[in-house]
Every structure is written in C-alpha cells, then in structure tokens.
Amino acid sequence: MSDDAHEQPHGRPRGRPYEPSHAPSRVRLRSVEEADLEVFFEQEHDAEAIRRSRFTPRPRDRFMTHWATRILGDDTVLVRTVDVAGAPAGSIVAWWEEKENGDGDGDGDGTRRFIGYWLGRSHWGRGIGTEALALFLREERTRPLYADPFAGNTASVRLLERHGFRRAGTLRHGDDVHVLLVLDEAPAHEPPDAGAGTSASAGR
C-alpha cells in the first residue's frame, strides 16, 4: 500500500472523517483498462514506494497473472483506477481475506474486508490520495473495513485516520510490523457518480 506521501492533517480533529469539497476535481475513479496494468507495474517497482510500503514487487509475469486472476478475475473484489486528468495515477482495491491466527481485533468472523491503494510517486503530496479514497469509500460500503499499512508509513496511516479509520492493533508481515486500522461506519449519504466501472480485487 503506497501513500499520498507528504499529506498533512491540516488541523482536522483526529478521527473525524474527511469531508470532500464540492469544488470541481480532475480526480475520478473508473474501471481498470488493460493499458493501466503497465502503469501499475511500473508503480509497484518504484524504489521509494517499495521502501515506504515494505511491499515486495512481483516479477512481470506474476504481476500480470495476479491482476488477471486474483483481482480482475474475482467477482468479490472491487477495484478502481484512480484517474487524474484522463491518465491513470494509481489503483484502489477492496478484497476479502481470511483472518490469521492471533489476529485479535474483537471481530469473531473468519474473514475481513481489506482496502489497499497505490499511487505513482508523481502524484504524491497533491491531495489525490485523499480525494480518491473518499470517492472509493462511498462506493465500497462494507463495514467494518480494514487496512494494514506498514507502521513506518506514517503518511498512509494518517491518510486513513483522516477518513475515519481507527487503530485496532498490529499485524506482522514477515519481519515488518503493520498497523491494523478499521472503519466501522458507512457514510450516511449516497455516493456520487465516481465514474463507470465494475470489478474485483485481491490480497497480498
């Protein structure tokens, strides 16, 4: 999960969900197109994004297979391209994941719905992640909804907290500690038109 790297809370009280502006925006969500995958592949292999997310990039063949089968080929997954001024800037995905032994967040169910996102580095620090996540959370209605950014990726943790996610513990992926965050409540209003699309998403 990469981040809107340099975004700050701008004085909004901790825990209060982000309220998007009604001003016109060039950010929209749409269905994933085949050409987007080339952009996503390059973004996943960006050295700084890898350092911040602690995510191990996949070789090209594995990457394309993962997207074709685990994301676009899974009807339970919701995935959107983050489009900025007509060009793909990144992706946002929600998927179901089995709980691992020792996960103690108080949820007795055996599966949890997770969200993950990845933005190209040229789009960091411009408010794009904030706006795109707000749009996605209006479309993805499952609650509780979880995220698990790397603990050292403080910008990503703050971004999620600005949208109403609360800390619910930690998870370990290999040698790295990740913060488990949960969003408990669905938005009270209906989502605006976030762009055409269908789709599906996947785990790590």
XYZ file of N, CA and C in Angstrom:
612
model
N 0.853 -1.172 0.000
C 0.000 0.000 0.000
C 0.894 1.228 0.000
N 0.912 1.974 -1.084
C 1.681 3.197 -1.107
C 0.783 4.354 -0.718
N 1.354 5.548 -0.673
C 0.661 6.614 0.021
C 0.691 7.934 -0.718
N -0.097 8.863 -0.215
C -0.059 10.254 -0.632
C 1.010 10.888 0.244
N 2.246 10.717 -0.089
C 3.362 10.694 0.840
C 3.496 11.879 1.768
N 3.217 13.076 1.326
C 3.507 14.221 2.162
C 2.259 14.939 2.648
N 1.102 14.272 2.614
C -0.117 14.934 3.057
C -0.115 15.110 4.572
N -0.670 16.234 5.023
C -0.769 16.527 6.436
C -2.244 16.654 6.823
N -2.580 16.502 8.110
C -3.972 16.562 8.549
C -4.611 17.949 8.424
N -3.818 19.021 8.269
C -4.343 20.376 8.100
C -5.306 20.767 9.229
N -5.030 20.318 10.446
C -5.794 20.774 11.598
C -7.121 20.084 11.819
N -7.485 19.086 11.006
C -8.752 18.391 11.218
C -8.637 17.520 12.446
N -9.621 17.533 13.356
C -9.549 16.724 14.573
C -9.357 15.245 14.252
N -8.480 14.589 14.992
C -8.208 13.165 14.779
C -9.498 12.357 14.911
N -9.701 11.451 13.948
C -10.851 10.563 13.989
C -12.066 11.098 13.266
N -12.081 12.399 12.918
C -13.221 12.942 12.178
C -13.066 12.610 10.706
N -14.049 11.934 10.082
C -13.906 11.527 8.684
C -13.692 12.721 7.769
N -12.902 12.498 6.733
C -12.652 13.524 5.729
C -13.944 13.878 5.011
N -14.184 15.161 4.825
C -15.368 15.627 4.116
C -14.919 16.286 2.819
N -15.158 15.628 1.661
C -14.638 16.152 0.404
C -15.290 17.475 0.021
N -14.522 18.291 -0.687
C -15.041 19.553 -1.197
C -15.988 19.285 -2.359
N -16.922 20.221 -2.587
C -17.828 20.103 -3.720
C -17.280 20.825 -4.946
N -16.051 21.344 -4.856
C -15.443 22.012 -5.997
C -15.139 20.996 -7.092
N -15.149 21.417 -8.365
C -14.824 20.505 -9.468
C -13.436 19.913 -9.281
N -13.263 18.656 -9.667
C -11.996 17.968 -9.491
C -11.632 17.204 -10.751
N -10.335 17.048 -10.955
C -9.872 16.238 -12.081
C -9.680 14.783 -11.667
N -9.900 14.460 -10.380
C -9.742 13.094 -9.885
C -11.066 12.347 -10.009
N -11.038 11.165 -10.605
C -12.225 10.317 -10.669
C -11.779 8.868 -10.582
N -12.727 7.992 -10.275
C -12.483 6.556 -10.274
C -13.184 5.950 -11.474
N -12.551 4.964 -12.087
C -13.144 4.287 -13.237
C -12.713 2.828 -13.247
N -13.293 2.061 -14.175
C -12.899 0.662 -14.347
C -11.449 0.574 -14.808
N -10.807 -0.516 -14.450
C -9.430 -0.753 -14.883
C -9.426 -1.159 -16.352
N -8.552 -0.519 -17.106
C -8.356 -0.869 -18.511
C -7.030 -1.608 -18.662
N -6.917 -2.399 -19.717
C -5.721 -3.223 -19.901
C -4.445 -2.383 -19.890
N -4.499 -1.218 -20.506
C -3.304 -0.377 -20.572
C -2.877 0.132 -19.201
N -3.807 0.185 -18.247
C -3.476 0.646 -16.901
C -2.464 -0.275 -16.226
N -2.509 -1.556 -16.560
C -1.653 -2.522 -15.875
C -0.172 -2.219 -16.069
N 0.191 -1.695 -17.229
C 1.587 -1.331 -17.455
C 2.005 -0.219 -16.498
N 1.115 0.738 -16.282
C 1.395 1.827 -15.344
C 1.500 1.280 -13.925
N 0.557 0.404 -13.544
C 0.568 -0.164 -12.191
C 1.845 -0.965 -11.948
N 2.292 -1.685 -12.966
C 3.514 -2.493 -12.836
C 4.721 -1.597 -12.540
N 4.846 -0.513 -13.284
C 5.954 0.414 -13.060
C 5.864 1.036 -11.666
N 4.659 1.378 -11.237
C 4.486 1.979 -9.916
C 4.884 1.005 -8.812
N 4.533 -0.262 -8.972
C 4.850 -1.259 -7.952
C 6.351 -1.460 -7.814
N 7.112 -1.142 -8.868
C 8.563 -1.350 -8.852
C 9.330 -0.071 -8.532
N 8.641 0.991 -8.161
C 9.303 2.231 -7.770
C 10.026 2.030 -6.436
N 11.309 2.350 -6.394
C 12.130 2.030 -5.226
C 11.641 2.733 -3.963
N 11.249 3.996 -4.073
C 10.801 4.733 -2.887
C 9.460 4.209 -2.384
N 8.572 3.841 -3.309
C 7.289 3.274 -2.910
C 7.490 1.939 -2.195
N 8.428 1.143 -2.675
C 8.739 -0.137 -2.037
C 9.260 0.095 -0.616
N 10.129 1.091 -0.461
C 10.687 1.382 0.864
C 9.597 1.805 1.838
N 8.662 2.632 1.375
C 7.617 3.139 2.256
C 6.589 2.069 2.613
N 6.269 1.213 1.651
C 5.190 0.242 1.858
C 5.678 -1.087 2.426
N 6.970 -1.378 2.259
C 7.536 -2.682 2.610
C 6.863 -3.803 1.810
N 6.425 -3.485 0.602
C 5.800 -4.477 -0.260
C 6.842 -5.004 -1.241
N 6.894 -6.326 -1.412
C 7.831 -6.934 -2.348
C 7.215 -6.962 -3.738
N 7.794 -6.254 -4.705
C 7.193 -6.215 -6.046
C 7.274 -7.568 -6.739
N 6.282 -7.846 -7.560
C 6.234 -9.112 -8.282
C 6.947 -8.997 -9.622
N 7.606 -10.076 -10.075
C 8.107 -10.091 -11.449
C 6.938 -9.903 -12.426
N 7.243 -9.468 -13.630
C 6.207 -9.080 -14.573
C 5.155 -10.164 -14.793
N 5.590 -11.405 -15.047
C 4.619 -12.480 -15.329
C 3.706 -12.717 -14.132
N 4.276 -12.740 -12.937
C 3.468 -12.942 -11.730
C 2.536 -11.773 -11.490
N 3.016 -10.577 -11.763
C 2.187 -9.392 -11.590
C 0.962 -9.460 -12.493
N 1.158 -9.747 -13.765
C 0.050 -9.782 -14.713
C -0.917 -10.919 -14.386
N -0.390 -12.067 -13.966
C -1.246 -13.191 -13.590
C -2.057 -12.853 -12.342
N -1.413 -12.217 -11.367
C -2.098 -11.821 -10.140
C -3.270 -10.897 -10.452
N -3.044 -9.907 -11.285
C -4.114 -8.978 -11.627
C -5.222 -9.668 -12.425
N -4.855 -10.552 -13.327
C -5.863 -11.210 -14.168
C -6.730 -12.175 -13.374
N -6.135 -12.880 -12.398
C -6.866 -13.939 -11.693
C -7.369 -13.508 -10.324
N -6.523 -12.856 -9.525
C -6.856 -12.531 -8.140
C -7.610 -11.217 -8.002
N -7.513 -10.358 -8.994
C -8.154 -9.042 -8.886
C -9.266 -8.920 -9.920
N -8.908 -8.779 -11.175
C -9.929 -8.604 -12.214
C -10.781 -9.846 -12.406
N -10.248 -11.019 -12.060
C -10.979 -12.262 -12.251
C -11.773 -12.721 -11.050
N -11.833 -11.917 -10.000
C -12.540 -12.288 -8.765
C -13.731 -11.360 -8.584
N -14.922 -11.911 -8.634
C -16.134 -11.096 -8.546
C -16.352 -10.481 -7.170
N -15.647 -10.957 -6.154
C -15.831 -10.404 -4.813
C -14.940 -9.190 -4.564
N -14.087 -8.885 -5.506
C -13.134 -7.788 -5.368
C -13.685 -6.544 -6.065
N -13.480 -5.410 -5.416
C -13.809 -4.123 -6.043
C -12.499 -3.402 -6.309
N -12.257 -3.040 -7.556
C -11.026 -2.352 -7.920
C -11.352 -1.187 -8.832
N -10.669 -0.096 -8.634
C -10.841 1.087 -9.457
C -9.484 1.693 -9.800
N -9.391 2.198 -11.018
C -8.255 3.028 -11.397
C -8.501 4.444 -10.905
N -7.486 5.023 -10.283
C -7.534 6.439 -9.930
C -7.094 7.214 -11.169
N -8.010 7.964 -11.735
C -7.767 8.689 -12.979
C -7.616 10.174 -12.659
N -6.531 10.767 -13.119
C -6.282 12.195 -12.926
C -6.106 12.845 -14.291
N -7.038 13.704 -14.642
C -6.990 14.430 -15.910
C -6.872 13.474 -17.096
N -7.553 12.312 -16.993
C -7.604 11.372 -18.104
C -6.487 10.351 -18.151
N -5.605 10.338 -17.156
C -4.493 9.392 -17.132
C -4.499 8.604 -15.828
N -4.090 7.315 -15.852
C -4.080 6.512 -14.625
C -3.004 6.997 -13.660
N -3.410 7.264 -12.418
C -2.475 7.707 -11.382
C -2.184 6.617 -10.367
N -3.025 5.573 -10.339
C -2.855 4.504 -9.375
C -4.115 3.663 -9.302
N -4.234 2.888 -8.240
C -5.374 1.978 -8.097
C -5.792 1.895 -6.640
N -7.071 1.551 -6.427
C -7.607 1.268 -5.102
C -8.388 -0.041 -5.197
N -8.188 -0.915 -4.207
C -8.747 -2.263 -4.249
C -9.334 -2.625 -2.888
N -10.454 -3.351 -2.891
C -11.012 -3.931 -1.665
C -11.230 -5.419 -1.906
N -10.851 -6.251 -0.934
C -10.920 -7.696 -1.097
C -11.202 -8.361 0.248
N -11.664 -9.611 0.186
C -11.890 -10.417 1.388
C -10.634 -11.214 1.709
N -10.317 -11.310 2.999
C -9.120 -12.017 3.429
C -9.423 -12.825 4.682
N -8.920 -14.061 4.727
C -9.079 -14.892 5.914
C -8.265 -14.311 7.065
N -8.850 -14.334 8.261
C -8.119 -13.886 9.438
C -7.009 -14.876 9.761
N -5.855 -14.326 10.135
C -4.742 -15.170 10.553
C -4.860 -15.478 12.033
N -4.279 -16.602 12.446
C -4.276 -16.952 13.870
C -3.579 -15.853 14.667
N -4.213 -15.445 15.751
C -3.612 -14.426 16.600
C -4.102 -13.033 16.316
N -4.904 -12.870 15.258
C -5.475 -11.550 14.994
C -6.571 -11.288 16.012
N -6.359 -10.312 16.881
C -7.307 -10.083 17.964
C -7.936 -8.715 17.906
N -8.835 -8.486 16.949
C -9.479 -7.182 16.846
C -10.897 -7.214 17.385
N -11.301 -8.354 17.952
C -12.631 -8.443 18.520
C -13.700 -8.855 17.531
N -13.362 -9.065 16.292
C -14.325 -9.476 15.271
C -14.318 -10.991 15.203
N -15.445 -11.606 15.475
C -15.499 -13.051 15.538
C -15.588 -13.732 14.192
N -15.845 -12.988 13.120
C -15.973 -13.582 11.802
C -14.623 -14.105 11.332
N -14.645 -15.087 10.398
C -13.410 -15.676 9.907
C -12.795 -14.919 8.750
N -13.499 -13.961 8.178
C -12.963 -13.168 7.083
C -13.136 -11.683 7.380
N -12.298 -10.885 6.714
C -12.383 -9.435 6.861
C -12.212 -8.795 5.482
N -12.840 -7.662 5.309
C -12.737 -6.908 4.068
C -11.624 -5.883 4.229
N -10.622 -5.954 3.338
C -9.485 -5.053 3.387
C -9.510 -4.090 2.210
N -8.862 -2.951 2.415
C -8.671 -1.975 1.357
C -7.179 -1.696 1.218
N -6.750 -1.520 -0.018
C -5.365 -1.144 -0.294
C -5.330 -0.182 -1.473
N -4.294 0.626 -1.557
C -4.192 1.580 -2.652
C -2.737 1.801 -3.006
N -2.520 2.264 -4.226
C -1.159 2.526 -4.700
C -1.216 3.699 -5.658
N -0.446 4.733 -5.375
C -0.352 5.891 -6.253
C 1.066 6.042 -6.769
N 1.187 6.441 -8.028
C 2.500 6.735 -8.577
C 3.135 7.908 -7.845
N 4.466 7.886 -7.736
C 5.161 8.882 -6.922
C 4.910 10.319 -7.399
N 4.721 10.511 -8.694
C 4.491 11.862 -9.208
C 3.171 12.449 -8.720
N 2.318 11.607 -8.138
C 1.013 12.060 -7.652
C 0.965 12.199 -6.130
N 2.078 11.950 -5.452
C 2.106 12.082 -4.005
C 2.060 13.561 -3.604
N 1.473 13.817 -2.453
C 1.513 15.146 -1.876
C 0.655 16.177 -2.572
N -0.291 15.739 -3.392
C -1.125 16.681 -4.146
C -2.607 16.560 -3.787
N -2.923 15.794 -2.747
C -4.315 15.629 -2.345
C -5.071 14.591 -3.144
N -4.400 13.923 -4.065
C -5.069 12.959 -4.944
C -5.499 11.729 -4.159
N -4.631 11.230 -3.282
C -4.984 10.065 -2.474
C -6.163 10.356 -1.566
N -6.191 11.541 -0.977
C -7.300 11.936 -0.103
C -8.614 11.919 -0.860
N -8.617 12.519 -2.037
C -9.846 12.618 -2.817
C -10.286 11.256 -3.353
N -9.326 10.481 -3.852
C -9.651 9.170 -4.416
C -10.187 8.224 -3.347
N -9.589 8.249 -2.157
C -10.049 7.369 -1.084
C -11.464 7.740 -0.648
N -11.760 9.041 -0.595
C -13.117 9.476 -0.243
C -14.138 8.949 -1.247
N -13.813 9.013 -2.518
C -14.719 8.503 -3.551
C -14.907 6.993 -3.418
N -13.805 6.280 -3.180
C -13.876 4.822 -3.101
C -14.700 4.373 -1.904
N -14.551 5.051 -0.778
C -15.275 4.657 0.433
C -16.770 4.894 0.311
N -17.180 5.734 -0.602
C -18.604 5.912 -0.868
C -19.143 4.787 -1.746
N -18.279 4.163 -2.506
C -18.696 3.057 -3.369
C -18.566 1.715 -2.653
N -17.489 1.534 -1.923
C -17.265 0.310 -1.133
C -17.985 0.474 0.203
N -19.115 -0.207 0.366
C -19.997 0.015 1.515
C -19.786 -0.970 2.663
N -18.936 -1.969 2.485
C -18.745 -2.971 3.542
C -18.127 -2.332 4.779
N -18.716 -2.616 5.916
C -18.186 -2.203 7.204
C -18.379 -3.355 8.188
N -17.407 -3.645 9.025
C -16.151 -2.920 9.132
C -15.257 -3.157 7.906
N -14.400 -2.189 7.631
C -13.451 -2.240 6.525
C -12.064 -2.014 7.106
N -11.104 -2.844 6.711
C -9.783 -2.837 7.331
C -8.693 -2.363 6.358
N -7.604 -1.897 6.935
C -6.388 -1.565 6.190
C -5.204 -1.882 7.080
N -4.057 -2.198 6.475
C -2.890 -2.558 7.289
C -1.595 -1.996 6.696
N -1.444 -0.671 6.671
C -0.203 -0.091 6.162
C 0.980 -0.407 7.071
N 2.156 -0.383 6.485
C 3.390 -0.547 7.248
C 3.468 0.540 8.317
N 3.854 0.153 9.537
C 3.841 1.086 10.664
C 4.719 2.311 10.412
N 5.784 2.130 9.650
C 6.670 3.253 9.358
C 6.147 4.184 8.290
N 5.084 3.792 7.622
C 4.497 4.625 6.574
C 3.466 5.554 7.225
N 3.953 6.517 7.965
C 3.073 7.347 8.784
C 2.113 8.185 7.943
N 2.522 8.582 6.732
C 1.629 9.370 5.875
C 0.403 8.556 5.490
N 0.602 7.261 5.200
C -0.521 6.405 4.833
C -1.433 6.165 6.029
N -0.847 5.976 7.203
C -1.651 5.799 8.417
C -2.492 7.044 8.666
N -1.884 8.229 8.547
C -2.623 9.478 8.759
C -3.743 9.647 7.737
N -3.455 9.289 6.495
C -4.472 9.414 5.453
C -5.711 8.594 5.800
N -5.509 7.359 6.238
C -6.634 6.502 6.616
C -7.357 7.050 7.839
N -6.617 7.546 8.816
C -7.247 8.101 10.016
C -8.085 9.335 9.677
N -7.656 10.112 8.722
C -8.430 11.281 8.313
C -9.786 10.888 7.728
N -9.875 9.672 7.220
C -11.122 9.180 6.647
C -11.940 8.374 7.651
N -11.573 8.413 8.923
C -12.374 7.785 9.963
C -11.897 6.426 10.419
N -10.801 5.899 9.865
C -10.256 4.630 10.340
C -9.650 4.832 11.730
N -9.810 3.823 12.573
C -9.221 3.858 13.913
C -8.239 2.700 14.064
N -7.259 2.883 14.926
C -6.265 1.830 15.159
C -6.883 0.693 15.964
N -6.603 -0.547 15.525
C -7.196 -1.713 16.178
C -6.141 -2.772 16.495
N -4.877 -2.369 16.527
C -3.829 -3.324 16.841
C -2.745 -3.309 15.773
N -1.980 -4.383 15.731
C -0.904 -4.517 14.747
C -0.939 -5.914 14.136
N -0.344 -6.016 12.966
C -0.154 -7.286 12.273
C 1.318 -7.386 11.880
N 1.790 -8.584 11.669
C 3.158 -8.765 11.222
C 3.153 -9.475 9.865
N 3.824 -8.850 8.908
C 4.032 -9.459 7.600
C 5.535 -9.668 7.449
N 5.960 -10.921 7.623
C 7.389 -11.188 7.642
C 8.010 -10.529 8.861
N 9.059 -9.742 8.640
C 9.743 -9.077 9.744
C 9.170 -7.691 10.042
N 8.187 -7.264 9.263
C 7.682 -5.897 9.378
C 6.371 -5.842 10.157
N 6.248 -4.817 11.000
C 5.025 -4.588 11.757
C 4.136 -3.616 10.973
N 2.872 -3.977 10.832
C 1.890 -3.146 10.148
C 0.794 -2.753 11.122
N 0.259 -1.556 10.942
C -0.825 -1.062 11.787
C -2.148 -1.566 11.226
N -2.962 -2.191 12.066
C -4.297 -2.609 11.659
C -5.266 -1.479 11.981
N -5.935 -0.980 10.951
C -6.929 0.084 11.123
C -8.277 -0.419 10.645
N -9.350 0.113 11.248
C -10.693 -0.339 10.893
C -11.617 0.862 10.776
N -12.474 0.830 9.767
C -13.519 1.819 9.572
C -14.837 1.145 9.919
N -15.524 1.671 10.930
C -16.695 0.987 11.468
C -18.010 1.396 10.822
N -18.125 2.631 10.387
C -19.418 3.137 9.953
C -19.413 3.494 8.472
N -20.518 3.139 7.793
C -20.692 3.515 6.398
C -21.127 4.967 6.319
N -20.826 5.661 5.201
C -21.270 7.043 5.065
C -22.781 7.142 5.091
N -23.302 8.235 5.650
C -24.743 8.397 5.803
C -25.421 8.836 4.526
N -24.639 9.347 3.549
C -25.227 9.848 2.321
C -24.888 8.926 1.156
N -25.644 9.014 0.096
C -25.405 8.172 -1.072
C -24.163 8.651 -1.811
N -23.412 7.724 -2.427
C -22.208 8.127 -3.136
C -22.528 8.869 -4.416
N -21.662 9.843 -4.779
C -21.834 10.490 -6.067
C -21.359 9.568 -7.169
N -21.570 9.945 -8.409
C -21.080 9.170 -9.539
C -19.566 9.236 -9.560
N -18.904 8.096 -9.300
C -17.443 8.082 -9.226
C -16.837 7.613 -10.522
N -17.614 7.501 -11.593
C -17.064 7.029 -12.854
C -17.532 5.630 -13.143
N -17.598 5.289 -14.418
C -18.112 3.991 -14.826
C -17.204 2.882 -14.361
N -17.759 1.672 -14.186
C -16.907 0.538 -13.909
C -17.584 -0.582 -13.193
N -16.872 -1.740 -13.228
C -17.302 -2.902 -12.482
C -16.056 -3.377 -11.763
N -16.047 -4.348 -10.959
C -14.869 -5.184 -10.807
C -14.531 -5.849 -9.524
N -13.286 -6.221 -9.381
C -12.867 -7.212 -8.443
C -11.453 -7.038 -7.953
N -11.118 -7.492 -6.700
C -9.785 -7.212 -6.168
C -9.149 -8.292 -5.327
N -7.900 -8.098 -4.846
C -7.183 -9.203 -4.255
C -6.266 -8.853 -3.127
N -5.772 -9.872 -2.441
C -4.912 -9.664 -1.294
C -3.452 -9.527 -1.684
N -2.603 -9.797 -0.679
C -1.177 -9.589 -0.898
C -0.693 -10.520 -1.953
